[in-house]
Amino acid sequence: MSLRTFLPAVLVALVAVLPMMAPTTQVLLTLALAKGLPVLGVIVLLHAGQVSFGHALFFGVSAYAAAFLARVYGGGELISMVAVGVLAAVAVGLVVGIFVVRYRHIFFGMLNLAFSMIFFSVLEKFYYLTGGSDGLPVPRPTVAGFDMERAGFETVLFYLTLALCLVAAWATHRFLCSPIGNMMRTIKTNELRLEYLGVSARGVLLVGYLISAVLCGIGGALMAVAQGVVTPEYVWWVRSGEFVFIAILGGSGSVSGAFVGALIYEAVRTYASAFANDIWKMVLGVVLLGVILYAPAGVAGLYAQVMDRCRTRPANKTVDEDQ
Amino acid sequence: MTGRVLMEAKGVDIRFGGVVAAHEINIQIHEGHNLAIIGPNGAGKTTFLNICTGYLKPHSGQIFFDGADVTKLQPRHLVRKGVARAFQIPQLFTEHTVLENLLIAAAAQSRRWAPFVPMQRIPERDMMVELLGMVKCSHIADRPVSELPEGQRKLIDIAIALALKPKLLFMDEPTSGVASSEKFEVLDIIANALTEAKVTAVFVEHDIGIVERFADEVAVWNRGEVTFHGTPGDILSHPDVIRDVIGEEV
Amino acid sequence: MTLQLLALAIFDGVAYAALVFLVAVGLTLTFGVLKVLNIAHGSFYAMGAYITASIGGAIFAAGFSPWLAFPLMLIAGALVGIVVGGPVEKLLLSRIYELEDVLQILVTFAVFLILEDVQRLIWGGQPFFESSALQVLGTVDVFDITYTVYQLILLPMVAISVLVSLRLFLRRTLMGKLILAVTEDREAATSVGINAERVYFVTFVIGASLAAFGGALASATTSVLPGMGADMIVLSFAVVATAGLGRVEGAAVAALLIGLGRSFAVYLWPEIEVLVPYLIMLFVLLIRPEGLFGTTHPRKI
């Protein structure tokens, strides 16, 4: 095992054991990982050269679907809540996706934003269904039929989240390396040629879009359960902007960047926002500018650079699979 | 002229604003007969390719391929039927390597989406490695296409089209951007690959030497119309063609 | 719906459309030239409103004439355009015209985030309300409806005169012709020696000023509060997309369409009021992806 793959493995192990040593970090880590999933969804689309300013839509749709399910059945079951959340996100993703994959660049970004704002105002205005700006409570669900104590449940939720993140990261990585994943990446460089290969660029982008909706869906349902409440804030444009920000910060070229970015982001926000609450958006903006102008590959890119420099043996094959 | 009719244009017209880019184009493309299209700049040669491959829709007239009306189809539908295209300015996937460009084409051709299989492991890979050998580009397989000189980019562009296993291949100035000392060599490579794959080619070309050597038929374009169509021997020696087209090239 | 309500909805819609048009036309003009859709455009709108409401409030409280509100609005518009918009273009955007589209979008998004908190730092989270300009012009009675002169007459007139003078500026003045030339074909324009950098700068400042001026005018009719910039950028994007990117006259039509749609919703189905602009945009784009007045040119290959 090379150093390059060894360190990420250590990081995963560290995240896995940290809550045993410092129990207060458990909820924080759960939230950070749950947020990493929609960030991964944003990264999938960035590989196609498109940025969505509305992906909180699928995050929120899933969270609300999970909350509704719990309410209808008077308390829910964790597995079915996540499953229903993902299904709802995919269904909405299909409808919205068929429309937005016709557009590129700023239109793609803003139309996604428009859809998320529509859902946001529906949540606020139709309060007799959605609880308005107070949102809906999400009672602690059973896990595979068992009622659990709070502490036990949080531990289960944390490891479930971690496991889902690992699976999602692996599957997304494989997707991006696969033939169809590579086709999706050509939408960024030469969509015309893709059409001249007999492939529908819109169709390929739609596949990527649905995958990103699934990732948002998993994250949204987990977040709803972890926080115990869903509010329209789940769908707010600031949330979507956060996903994009973390994707750029972590490194949009890489799958691991989503989670590294989310962990850094949540940690900084939790411990620093007390001092910088009023200028939090400004901090985000400045960091975003800095990353784009000076470190466009993000944290993951910096890591790859450091690794390249540390390598003592001459390179026989330097292709980084993540890039 | 013999051979089965592969593609046919019937009464094709198109205008851009006031400019007539195609007027009453009637032409047949025969299987196994490589057709060269010559004519001055702005004569509508690329427009004809755009129409035949579905990129532009004629304002009137029809295009037939294999006997079926394909006028309204999109480029990707025509590709599925066996019409491929190479471009005047190479259209490559600039963030991929040479081999990856071909693998994407091969995966598209065989409809192999394989969402969780690395592209480097698809069964079509061997064929693409072979194709790279055919166009004499094996040594650059792992280079990013963005680093290549224009001549090699042209070859890769054509190789991508060949990876689609077409019946008919349109090439827009396959040797433009290639140093004149290498033109014949490059076209030899392409011609061999075409013969081996049994592909009929239609190519726009300015170099009359190349046309003489590689075309079975020649069509002359002028102001959106086909003014002459016949064998290279007849056409290239025709005084009007020499005056209007070849004279300009020399 | 009675005739009176109908008239009321039309008045509301036109007044609202006039404001939205001012912001949207700045956005579409900037996009036409720079080919960057500036997400921070909504912030200029908000800052124009904040400056007018806060300074206006202070000087009227000190006993100055409320008529000063009108010159103040013009000054606020120009001030934001030059002092905020100018440096944004010069120091930041001018460095990113060669970057990928995605990164350009993200840079303007970052500027937007920064300006959001700049507003919060300067003006705090409390809403401002300063309607002296509205009151000083009084009201008129039309069809038995009492309506403010400011909204019924002044705002539409300002919008129309901006539209007309923008047309004249673009068609008749040298700078305007340069802007049109760069909009049409950036490469050709620079190859004949047009100083594109200067054209970009001037266009951006004009666009930003129009947004801020729109905000200044809006401040007399509504509370100025955090988040108004975010709402406005999405709304003006809806107008611009409905019209077709880069279409100045089209933006006026689309603004009217969306303004009227929204005001009718207020009376007929208030829950969906906020959604109407998006629904109109989505409906138009579904039928005409290039917008009502947009045109598509197939790429030359």
PDB file of N, CA, C and O in Angstrom, chain A residues 46 49 53 99 102-103 105-107 110-111 113-115 117-118 121 125 188 192 237 241 244 248 278-282 285 288-289 292 294, chain C residues 37 39 92 95 100-102 105-106 109-110 112-114 117-118 120-121 230 234 237 241 245 271 275 278 281-282 285-286 289 299 301:
ATOM      1  N   LEU A  46     -20.104  18.659 -11.575  1.00  0.00           N
ATOM      2  CA  LEU A  46     -18.945  19.485 -11.940  1.00  0.00           C
ATOM      3  C   LEU A  46     -18.057  18.743 -12.933  1.00  0.00           C
ATOM      4  O   LEU A  46     -17.410  19.359 -13.775  1.00  0.00           O
ATOM      5  N   GLY A  49     -18.864  19.648 -16.117  1.00  0.00           N
ATOM      6  CA  GLY A  49     -18.689  21.077 -16.363  1.00  0.00           C
ATOM      7  C   GLY A  49     -19.899  21.909 -15.981  1.00  0.00           C
ATOM      8  O   GLY A  49     -20.014  23.049 -16.401  1.00  0.00           O
ATOM      9  N   PHE A  53     -26.910  25.440  -8.547  1.00  0.00           N
ATOM     10  CA  PHE A  53     -27.121  26.246  -7.344  1.00  0.00           C
ATOM     11  C   PHE A  53     -28.427  25.861  -6.664  1.00  0.00           C
ATOM     12  O   PHE A  53     -28.992  26.657  -5.917  1.00  0.00           O
ATOM     13  N   PHE A  99     -35.922  18.427 -17.577  1.00  0.00           N
ATOM     14  CA  PHE A  99     -35.982  19.824 -18.010  1.00  0.00           C
ATOM     15  C   PHE A  99     -34.600  20.476 -18.032  1.00  0.00           C
ATOM     16  O   PHE A  99     -34.195  21.063 -19.028  1.00  0.00           O
ATOM     17  N   ARG A 102     -31.408  20.151 -20.612  1.00  0.00           N
ATOM     18  CA  ARG A 102     -31.405  20.830 -21.905  1.00  0.00           C
ATOM     19  C   ARG A 102     -30.536  22.080 -21.853  1.00  0.00           C
ATOM     20  O   ARG A 102     -30.254  22.687 -22.880  1.00  0.00           O
ATOM     21  N   TYR A 103     -30.127  22.482 -20.671  1.00  0.00           N
ATOM     22  CA  TYR A 103     -29.407  23.744 -20.518  1.00  0.00           C
ATOM     23  C   TYR A 103     -28.007  23.513 -19.986  1.00  0.00           C
ATOM     24  O   TYR A 103     -27.724  22.497 -19.370  1.00  0.00           O
ATOM     25  N   HIS A 105     -24.325  25.552 -18.240  1.00  0.00           N
ATOM     26  CA  HIS A 105     -23.672  26.688 -17.594  1.00  0.00           C
ATOM     27  C   HIS A 105     -24.632  27.502 -16.731  1.00  0.00           C
ATOM     28  O   HIS A 105     -25.315  26.927 -15.905  1.00  0.00           O
ATOM     29  N   ILE A 106     -24.684  28.815 -16.956  1.00  0.00           N
ATOM     30  CA  ILE A 106     -25.441  29.643 -16.027  1.00  0.00           C
ATOM     31  C   ILE A 106     -26.927  29.273 -16.035  1.00  0.00           C
ATOM     32  O   ILE A 106     -27.588  29.303 -15.006  1.00  0.00           O
ATOM     33  N   PHE A 107     -27.448  28.869 -17.198  1.00  0.00           N
ATOM     34  CA  PHE A 107     -28.847  28.465 -17.232  1.00  0.00           C
ATOM     35  C   PHE A 107     -29.055  27.228 -16.374  1.00  0.00           C
ATOM     36  O   PHE A 107     -30.015  27.136 -15.619  1.00  0.00           O
ATOM     37  N   MET A 110     -28.867  28.338 -12.691  1.00  0.00           N
ATOM     38  CA  MET A 110     -29.961  29.169 -12.198  1.00  0.00           C
ATOM     39  C   MET A 110     -31.300  28.446 -12.269  1.00  0.00           C
ATOM     40  O   MET A 110     -32.172  28.672 -11.424  1.00  0.00           O
ATOM     41  N   LEU A 111     -31.498  27.587 -13.264  1.00  0.00           N
ATOM     42  CA  LEU A 111     -32.765  26.853 -13.316  1.00  0.00           C
ATOM     43  C   LEU A 111     -32.862  25.892 -12.139  1.00  0.00           C
ATOM     44  O   LEU A 111     -33.932  25.724 -11.544  1.00  0.00           O
ATOM     45  N   LEU A 113     -31.537  26.475  -9.320  1.00  0.00           N
ATOM     46  CA  LEU A 113     -31.850  27.369  -8.211  1.00  0.00           C
ATOM     47  C   LEU A 113     -33.338  27.699  -8.201  1.00  0.00           C
ATOM     48  O   LEU A 113     -33.983  27.680  -7.143  1.00  0.00           O
ATOM     49  N   ALA A 114     -33.890  27.986  -9.390  1.00  0.00           N
ATOM     50  CA  ALA A 114     -35.308  28.342  -9.462  1.00  0.00           C
ATOM     51  C   ALA A 114     -36.182  27.203  -8.928  1.00  0.00           C
ATOM     52  O   ALA A 114     -37.110  27.437  -8.150  1.00  0.00           O
ATOM     53  N   PHE A 115     -35.867  25.978  -9.314  1.00  0.00           N
ATOM     54  CA  PHE A 115     -36.659  24.849  -8.821  1.00  0.00           C
ATOM     55  C   PHE A 115     -36.560  24.723  -7.300  1.00  0.00           C
ATOM     56  O   PHE A 115     -37.542  24.451  -6.621  1.00  0.00           O
ATOM     57  N   MET A 117     -36.010  27.114  -5.238  1.00  0.00           N
ATOM     58  CA  MET A 117     -36.734  28.217  -4.599  1.00  0.00           C
ATOM     59  C   MET A 117     -38.237  27.998  -4.662  1.00  0.00           C
ATOM     60  O   MET A 117     -38.975  28.392  -3.759  1.00  0.00           O
ATOM     61  N   ILE A 118     -38.687  27.355  -5.741  1.00  0.00           N
ATOM     62  CA  ILE A 118     -40.109  27.016  -5.814  1.00  0.00           C
ATOM     63  C   ILE A 118     -40.465  26.089  -4.657  1.00  0.00           C
ATOM     64  O   ILE A 118     -41.423  26.325  -3.918  1.00  0.00           O
ATOM     65  N   SER A 121     -40.522  27.966  -1.337  1.00  0.00           N
ATOM     66  CA  SER A 121     -41.712  28.748  -1.005  1.00  0.00           C
ATOM     67  C   SER A 121     -42.930  27.871  -0.799  1.00  0.00           C
ATOM     68  O   SER A 121     -43.791  28.218   0.003  1.00  0.00           O
ATOM     69  N   LYS A 125     -45.179  28.380   2.384  1.00  0.00           N
ATOM     70  CA  LYS A 125     -46.541  28.888   2.230  1.00  0.00           C
ATOM     71  C   LYS A 125     -47.596  27.853   2.620  1.00  0.00           C
ATOM     72  O   LYS A 125     -48.636  28.196   3.150  1.00  0.00           O
ATOM     73  N   LYS A 188     -18.289  18.435 -20.707  1.00  0.00           N
ATOM     74  CA  LYS A 188     -17.495  19.610 -20.355  1.00  0.00           C
ATOM     75  C   LYS A 188     -16.567  20.010 -21.505  1.00  0.00           C
ATOM     76  O   LYS A 188     -16.360  21.186 -21.754  1.00  0.00           O
ATOM     77  N   LEU A 192     -20.405  18.329 -28.679  1.00  0.00           N
ATOM     78  CA  LEU A 192     -20.721  18.115 -30.088  1.00  0.00           C
ATOM     79  C   LEU A 192     -20.191  16.751 -30.543  1.00  0.00           C
ATOM     80  O   LEU A 192     -20.885  15.976 -31.195  1.00  0.00           O
ATOM     81  N   TRP A 237     -31.326  28.481  -0.673  1.00  0.00           N
ATOM     82  CA  TRP A 237     -30.214  28.614  -1.624  1.00  0.00           C
ATOM     83  C   TRP A 237     -28.871  28.642  -0.916  1.00  0.00           C
ATOM     84  O   TRP A 237     -27.854  28.230  -1.473  1.00  0.00           O
ATOM     85  N   GLY A 241     -25.604  26.683  -1.963  1.00  0.00           N
ATOM     86  CA  GLY A 241     -24.333  27.375  -2.138  1.00  0.00           C
ATOM     87  C   GLY A 241     -23.239  26.735  -1.301  1.00  0.00           C
ATOM     88  O   GLY A 241     -22.090  26.609  -1.732  1.00  0.00           O
ATOM     89  N   VAL A 244     -21.867  23.684  -3.040  1.00  0.00           N
ATOM     90  CA  VAL A 244     -20.937  24.059  -4.108  1.00  0.00           C
ATOM     91  C   VAL A 244     -19.614  24.514  -3.492  1.00  0.00           C
ATOM     92  O   VAL A 244     -18.532  24.125  -3.937  1.00  0.00           O
ATOM     93  N   ILE A 248     -15.817  22.827  -4.080  1.00  0.00           N
ATOM     94  CA  ILE A 248     -14.645  23.531  -4.597  1.00  0.00           C
ATOM     95  C   ILE A 248     -13.517  23.495  -3.568  1.00  0.00           C
ATOM     96  O   ILE A 248     -12.349  23.291  -3.896  1.00  0.00           O
ATOM     97  N   ASP A 278     -21.336  36.864  11.983  1.00  0.00           N
ATOM     98  CA  ASP A 278     -21.846  37.950  11.153  1.00  0.00           C
ATOM     99  C   ASP A 278     -21.176  38.008   9.787  1.00  0.00           C
ATOM    100  O   ASP A 278     -21.711  38.584   8.859  1.00  0.00           O
ATOM    101  N   ILE A 279     -19.974  37.485   9.721  1.00  0.00           N
ATOM    102  CA  ILE A 279     -19.269  37.587   8.446  1.00  0.00           C
ATOM    103  C   ILE A 279     -18.997  36.207   7.857  1.00  0.00           C
ATOM    104  O   ILE A 279     -18.075  36.028   7.078  1.00  0.00           O
ATOM    105  N   TRP A 280     -19.837  35.234   8.232  1.00  0.00           N
ATOM    106  CA  TRP A 280     -19.588  33.866   7.778  1.00  0.00           C
ATOM    107  C   TRP A 280     -19.633  33.762   6.253  1.00  0.00           C
ATOM    108  O   TRP A 280     -18.776  33.162   5.626  1.00  0.00           O
ATOM    109  N   LYS A 281     -20.638  34.394   5.647  1.00  0.00           N
ATOM    110  CA  LYS A 281     -20.743  34.340   4.187  1.00  0.00           C
ATOM    111  C   LYS A 281     -19.541  35.012   3.541  1.00  0.00           C
ATOM    112  O   LYS A 281     -19.043  34.571   2.510  1.00  0.00           O
ATOM    113  N   MET A 282     -19.094  36.080   4.182  1.00  0.00           N
ATOM    114  CA  MET A 282     -17.939  36.784   3.628  1.00  0.00           C
ATOM    115  C   MET A 282     -16.699  35.886   3.668  1.00  0.00           C
ATOM    116  O   MET A 282     -15.928  35.819   2.703  1.00  0.00           O
ATOM    117  N   GLY A 285     -16.985  33.472   0.913  1.00  0.00           N
ATOM    118  CA  GLY A 285     -16.715  34.103  -0.376  1.00  0.00           C
ATOM    119  C   GLY A 285     -15.233  34.298  -0.603  1.00  0.00           C
ATOM    120  O   GLY A 285     -14.709  34.001  -1.678  1.00  0.00           O
ATOM    121  N   LEU A 288     -13.547  30.998  -1.139  1.00  0.00           N
ATOM    122  CA  LEU A 288     -13.914  30.501  -2.462  1.00  0.00           C
ATOM    123  C   LEU A 288     -13.068  31.178  -3.545  1.00  0.00           C
ATOM    124  O   LEU A 288     -12.512  30.515  -4.430  1.00  0.00           O
ATOM    125  N   LEU A 289     -12.960  32.495  -3.466  1.00  0.00           N
ATOM    126  CA  LEU A 289     -12.126  33.226  -4.432  1.00  0.00           C
ATOM    127  C   LEU A 289     -10.692  32.740  -4.375  1.00  0.00           C
ATOM    128  O   LEU A 289     -10.053  32.496  -5.402  1.00  0.00           O
ATOM    129  N   ILE A 292     -10.351  29.276  -5.967  1.00  0.00           N
ATOM    130  CA  ILE A 292     -10.494  29.295  -7.430  1.00  0.00           C
ATOM    131  C   ILE A 292      -9.267  29.919  -8.081  1.00  0.00           C
ATOM    132  O   ILE A 292      -8.739  29.418  -9.073  1.00  0.00           O
ATOM    133  N   TYR A 294      -6.156  30.500  -6.693  1.00  0.00           N
ATOM    134  CA  TYR A 294      -4.805  30.062  -6.345  1.00  0.00           C
ATOM    135  C   TYR A 294      -4.660  28.554  -6.153  1.00  0.00           C
ATOM    136  O   TYR A 294      -3.558  28.034  -6.193  1.00  0.00           O
TER     137      TYR A 294
ATOM    138  N   LEU C  37     -22.671  35.922 -16.447  1.00  0.00           N
ATOM    139  CA  LEU C  37     -23.880  36.321 -15.755  1.00  0.00           C
ATOM    140  C   LEU C  37     -23.529  36.562 -14.303  1.00  0.00           C
ATOM    141  O   LEU C  37     -23.155  35.656 -13.574  1.00  0.00           O
ATOM    142  N   ILE C  39     -23.814  37.004 -10.694  1.00  0.00           N
ATOM    143  CA  ILE C  39     -24.726  36.659  -9.605  1.00  0.00           C
ATOM    144  C   ILE C  39     -24.751  37.755  -8.545  1.00  0.00           C
ATOM    145  O   ILE C  39     -25.730  37.941  -7.833  1.00  0.00           O
ATOM    146  N   LEU C  92     -11.278  41.897 -10.241  1.00  0.00           N
ATOM    147  CA  LEU C  92     -11.614  40.482 -10.142  1.00  0.00           C
ATOM    148  C   LEU C  92     -12.054  39.892 -11.478  1.00  0.00           C
ATOM    149  O   LEU C  92     -11.417  39.004 -12.025  1.00  0.00           O
ATOM    150  N   ARG C  95      -9.825  39.354 -14.427  1.00  0.00           N
ATOM    151  CA  ARG C  95      -8.825  38.277 -14.363  1.00  0.00           C
ATOM    152  C   ARG C  95      -9.390  36.925 -14.754  1.00  0.00           C
ATOM    153  O   ARG C  95      -8.651  35.953 -14.861  1.00  0.00           O
ATOM    154  N   GLU C 100     -12.732  28.726 -17.233  1.00  0.00           N
ATOM    155  CA  GLU C 100     -13.910  27.932 -17.594  1.00  0.00           C
ATOM    156  C   GLU C 100     -15.177  28.634 -17.125  1.00  0.00           C
ATOM    157  O   GLU C 100     -15.163  29.349 -16.133  1.00  0.00           O
ATOM    158  N   ASP C 101     -16.262  28.347 -17.823  1.00  0.00           N
ATOM    159  CA  ASP C 101     -17.549  28.944 -17.461  1.00  0.00           C
ATOM    160  C   ASP C 101     -17.909  28.711 -16.009  1.00  0.00           C
ATOM    161  O   ASP C 101     -18.347  29.625 -15.304  1.00  0.00           O
ATOM    162  N   VAL C 102     -17.717  27.480 -15.555  1.00  0.00           N
ATOM    163  CA  VAL C 102     -18.110  27.132 -14.191  1.00  0.00           C
ATOM    164  C   VAL C 102     -17.390  28.039 -13.201  1.00  0.00           C
ATOM    165  O   VAL C 102     -17.987  28.552 -12.251  1.00  0.00           O
ATOM    166  N   ILE C 105     -18.744  31.589 -13.103  1.00  0.00           N
ATOM    167  CA  ILE C 105     -19.988  31.646 -12.343  1.00  0.00           C
ATOM    168  C   ILE C 105     -19.668  31.651 -10.845  1.00  0.00           C
ATOM    169  O   ILE C 105     -20.220  32.442 -10.079  1.00  0.00           O
ATOM    170  N   LEU C 106     -18.735  30.790 -10.446  1.00  0.00           N
ATOM    171  CA  LEU C 106     -18.422  30.676  -9.022  1.00  0.00           C
ATOM    172  C   LEU C 106     -17.760  31.938  -8.483  1.00  0.00           C
ATOM    173  O   LEU C 106     -17.984  32.312  -7.331  1.00  0.00           O
ATOM    174  N   PHE C 109     -20.391  34.315  -7.792  1.00  0.00           N
ATOM    175  CA  PHE C 109     -21.114  33.819  -6.616  1.00  0.00           C
ATOM    176  C   PHE C 109     -20.356  34.187  -5.336  1.00  0.00           C
ATOM    177  O   PHE C 109     -20.957  34.611  -4.339  1.00  0.00           O
ATOM    178  N   ALA C 110     -19.027  34.072  -5.385  1.00  0.00           N
ATOM    179  CA  ALA C 110     -18.218  34.437  -4.224  1.00  0.00           C
ATOM    180  C   ALA C 110     -18.360  35.930  -3.917  1.00  0.00           C
ATOM    181  O   ALA C 110     -18.501  36.325  -2.755  1.00  0.00           O
ATOM    182  N   PHE C 112     -20.893  37.736  -4.571  1.00  0.00           N
ATOM    183  CA  PHE C 112     -22.226  37.870  -4.000  1.00  0.00           C
ATOM    184  C   PHE C 112     -22.220  37.544  -2.505  1.00  0.00           C
ATOM    185  O   PHE C 112     -22.759  38.300  -1.686  1.00  0.00           O
ATOM    186  N   LEU C 113     -21.579  36.443  -2.136  1.00  0.00           N
ATOM    187  CA  LEU C 113     -21.507  36.066  -0.716  1.00  0.00           C
ATOM    188  C   LEU C 113     -20.833  37.168   0.100  1.00  0.00           C
ATOM    189  O   LEU C 113     -21.297  37.543   1.183  1.00  0.00           O
ATOM    190  N   ILE C 114     -19.742  37.694  -0.435  1.00  0.00           N
ATOM    191  CA  ILE C 114     -19.008  38.728   0.296  1.00  0.00           C
ATOM    192  C   ILE C 114     -19.875  39.972   0.469  1.00  0.00           C
ATOM    193  O   ILE C 114     -19.997  40.515   1.572  1.00  0.00           O
ATOM    194  N   ASP C 117     -22.591  39.985   3.226  1.00  0.00           N
ATOM    195  CA  ASP C 117     -22.172  40.308   4.589  1.00  0.00           C
ATOM    196  C   ASP C 117     -21.668  41.728   4.713  1.00  0.00           C
ATOM    197  O   ASP C 117     -21.752  42.323   5.796  1.00  0.00           O
ATOM    198  N   VAL C 118     -21.149  42.299   3.643  1.00  0.00           N
ATOM    199  CA  VAL C 118     -20.778  43.717   3.678  1.00  0.00           C
ATOM    200  C   VAL C 118     -22.015  44.537   4.033  1.00  0.00           C
ATOM    201  O   VAL C 118     -21.974  45.427   4.890  1.00  0.00           O
ATOM    202  N   ARG C 120     -24.619  43.527   5.659  1.00  0.00           N
ATOM    203  CA  ARG C 120     -24.980  43.237   7.042  1.00  0.00           C
ATOM    204  C   ARG C 120     -24.086  44.029   8.001  1.00  0.00           C
ATOM    205  O   ARG C 120     -24.560  44.556   9.009  1.00  0.00           O
ATOM    206  N   LEU C 121     -22.792  44.111   7.666  1.00  0.00           N
ATOM    207  CA  LEU C 121     -21.860  44.832   8.528  1.00  0.00           C
ATOM    208  C   LEU C 121     -22.180  46.319   8.556  1.00  0.00           C
ATOM    209  O   LEU C 121     -22.121  46.961   9.594  1.00  0.00           O
ATOM    210  N   ALA C 230     -30.662  38.535  -2.857  1.00  0.00           N
ATOM    211  CA  ALA C 230     -30.772  37.152  -3.341  1.00  0.00           C
ATOM    212  C   ALA C 230     -32.077  36.962  -4.086  1.00  0.00           C
ATOM    213  O   ALA C 230     -32.116  36.365  -5.164  1.00  0.00           O
ATOM    214  N   VAL C 234     -32.455  36.225  -8.533  1.00  0.00           N
ATOM    215  CA  VAL C 234     -33.196  35.119  -9.144  1.00  0.00           C
ATOM    216  C   VAL C 234     -34.342  35.661  -9.985  1.00  0.00           C
ATOM    217  O   VAL C 234     -34.602  35.206 -11.100  1.00  0.00           O
ATOM    218  N   PHE C 237     -32.975  37.216 -13.067  1.00  0.00           N
ATOM    219  CA  PHE C 237     -32.561  36.155 -13.991  1.00  0.00           C
ATOM    220  C   PHE C 237     -33.779  35.584 -14.705  1.00  0.00           C
ATOM    221  O   PHE C 237     -33.739  35.316 -15.912  1.00  0.00           O
ATOM    222  N   ALA C 241     -33.939  35.442 -18.633  1.00  0.00           N
ATOM    223  CA  ALA C 241     -34.034  34.157 -19.318  1.00  0.00           C
ATOM    224  C   ALA C 241     -35.324  34.083 -20.118  1.00  0.00           C
ATOM    225  O   ALA C 241     -35.346  33.544 -21.230  1.00  0.00           O
ATOM    226  N   LEU C 245     -31.295  35.840 -23.312  1.00  0.00           N
ATOM    227  CA  LEU C 245     -30.105  36.518 -22.780  1.00  0.00           C
ATOM    228  C   LEU C 245     -29.622  37.616 -23.722  1.00  0.00           C
ATOM    229  O   LEU C 245     -29.510  37.399 -24.916  1.00  0.00           O
ATOM    230  N   GLU C 271     -51.075  32.339  -2.339  1.00  0.00           N
ATOM    231  CA  GLU C 271     -50.029  31.384  -1.938  1.00  0.00           C
ATOM    232  C   GLU C 271     -48.942  31.239  -2.993  1.00  0.00           C
ATOM    233  O   GLU C 271     -47.793  30.979  -2.681  1.00  0.00           O
ATOM    234  N   LEU C 275     -44.130  32.164  -6.581  1.00  0.00           N
ATOM    235  CA  LEU C 275     -43.756  31.165  -7.589  1.00  0.00           C
ATOM    236  C   LEU C 275     -43.964  31.643  -9.012  1.00  0.00           C
ATOM    237  O   LEU C 275     -43.351  31.133  -9.939  1.00  0.00           O
ATOM    238  N   TYR C 278     -41.151  32.235 -11.559  1.00  0.00           N
ATOM    239  CA  TYR C 278     -40.454  31.014 -11.970  1.00  0.00           C
ATOM    240  C   TYR C 278     -41.324  30.184 -12.888  1.00  0.00           C
ATOM    241  O   TYR C 278     -40.846  29.591 -13.850  1.00  0.00           O
ATOM    242  N   MET C 281     -41.234  31.677 -16.252  1.00  0.00           N
ATOM    243  CA  MET C 281     -39.951  31.398 -16.899  1.00  0.00           C
ATOM    244  C   MET C 281     -39.888  29.947 -17.379  1.00  0.00           C
ATOM    245  O   MET C 281     -39.516  29.676 -18.524  1.00  0.00           O
ATOM    246  N   LEU C 282     -40.255  29.025 -16.499  1.00  0.00           N
ATOM    247  CA  LEU C 282     -40.158  27.611 -16.859  1.00  0.00           C
ATOM    248  C   LEU C 282     -41.073  27.300 -18.031  1.00  0.00           C
ATOM    249  O   LEU C 282     -40.714  26.559 -18.942  1.00  0.00           O
ATOM    250  N   LEU C 285     -39.491  28.718 -21.202  1.00  0.00           N
ATOM    251  CA  LEU C 285     -38.296  27.976 -21.609  1.00  0.00           C
ATOM    252  C   LEU C 285     -38.642  26.577 -22.106  1.00  0.00           C
ATOM    253  O   LEU C 285     -37.945  26.013 -22.941  1.00  0.00           O
ATOM    254  N   LEU C 286     -39.735  26.047 -21.578  1.00  0.00           N
ATOM    255  CA  LEU C 286     -40.159  24.721 -22.024  1.00  0.00           C
ATOM    256  C   LEU C 286     -40.526  24.770 -23.503  1.00  0.00           C
ATOM    257  O   LEU C 286     -40.254  23.842 -24.263  1.00  0.00           O
ATOM    258  N   PRO C 289     -36.632  27.323 -25.669  1.00  0.00           N
ATOM    259  CA  PRO C 289     -35.452  27.256 -24.785  1.00  0.00           C
ATOM    260  C   PRO C 289     -34.570  28.494 -24.872  1.00  0.00           C
ATOM    261  O   PRO C 289     -33.850  28.783 -23.928  1.00  0.00           O
ATOM    262  N   ARG C 299     -23.331  26.364 -33.745  1.00  0.00           N
ATOM    263  CA  ARG C 299     -21.884  26.593 -33.720  1.00  0.00           C
ATOM    264  C   ARG C 299     -21.292  26.219 -35.068  1.00  0.00           C
ATOM    265  O   ARG C 299     -21.683  25.250 -35.689  1.00  0.00           O
ATOM    266  N   ILE C 301     -18.849  24.502 -37.400  1.00  0.00           N
ATOM    267  CA  ILE C 301     -17.935  23.351 -37.261  1.00  0.00           C
ATOM    268  C   ILE C 301     -17.330  23.018 -38.605  1.00  0.00           C
ATOM    269  O   ILE C 301     -17.834  23.434 -39.625  1.00  0.00           O
TER     270      ILE C 301
END
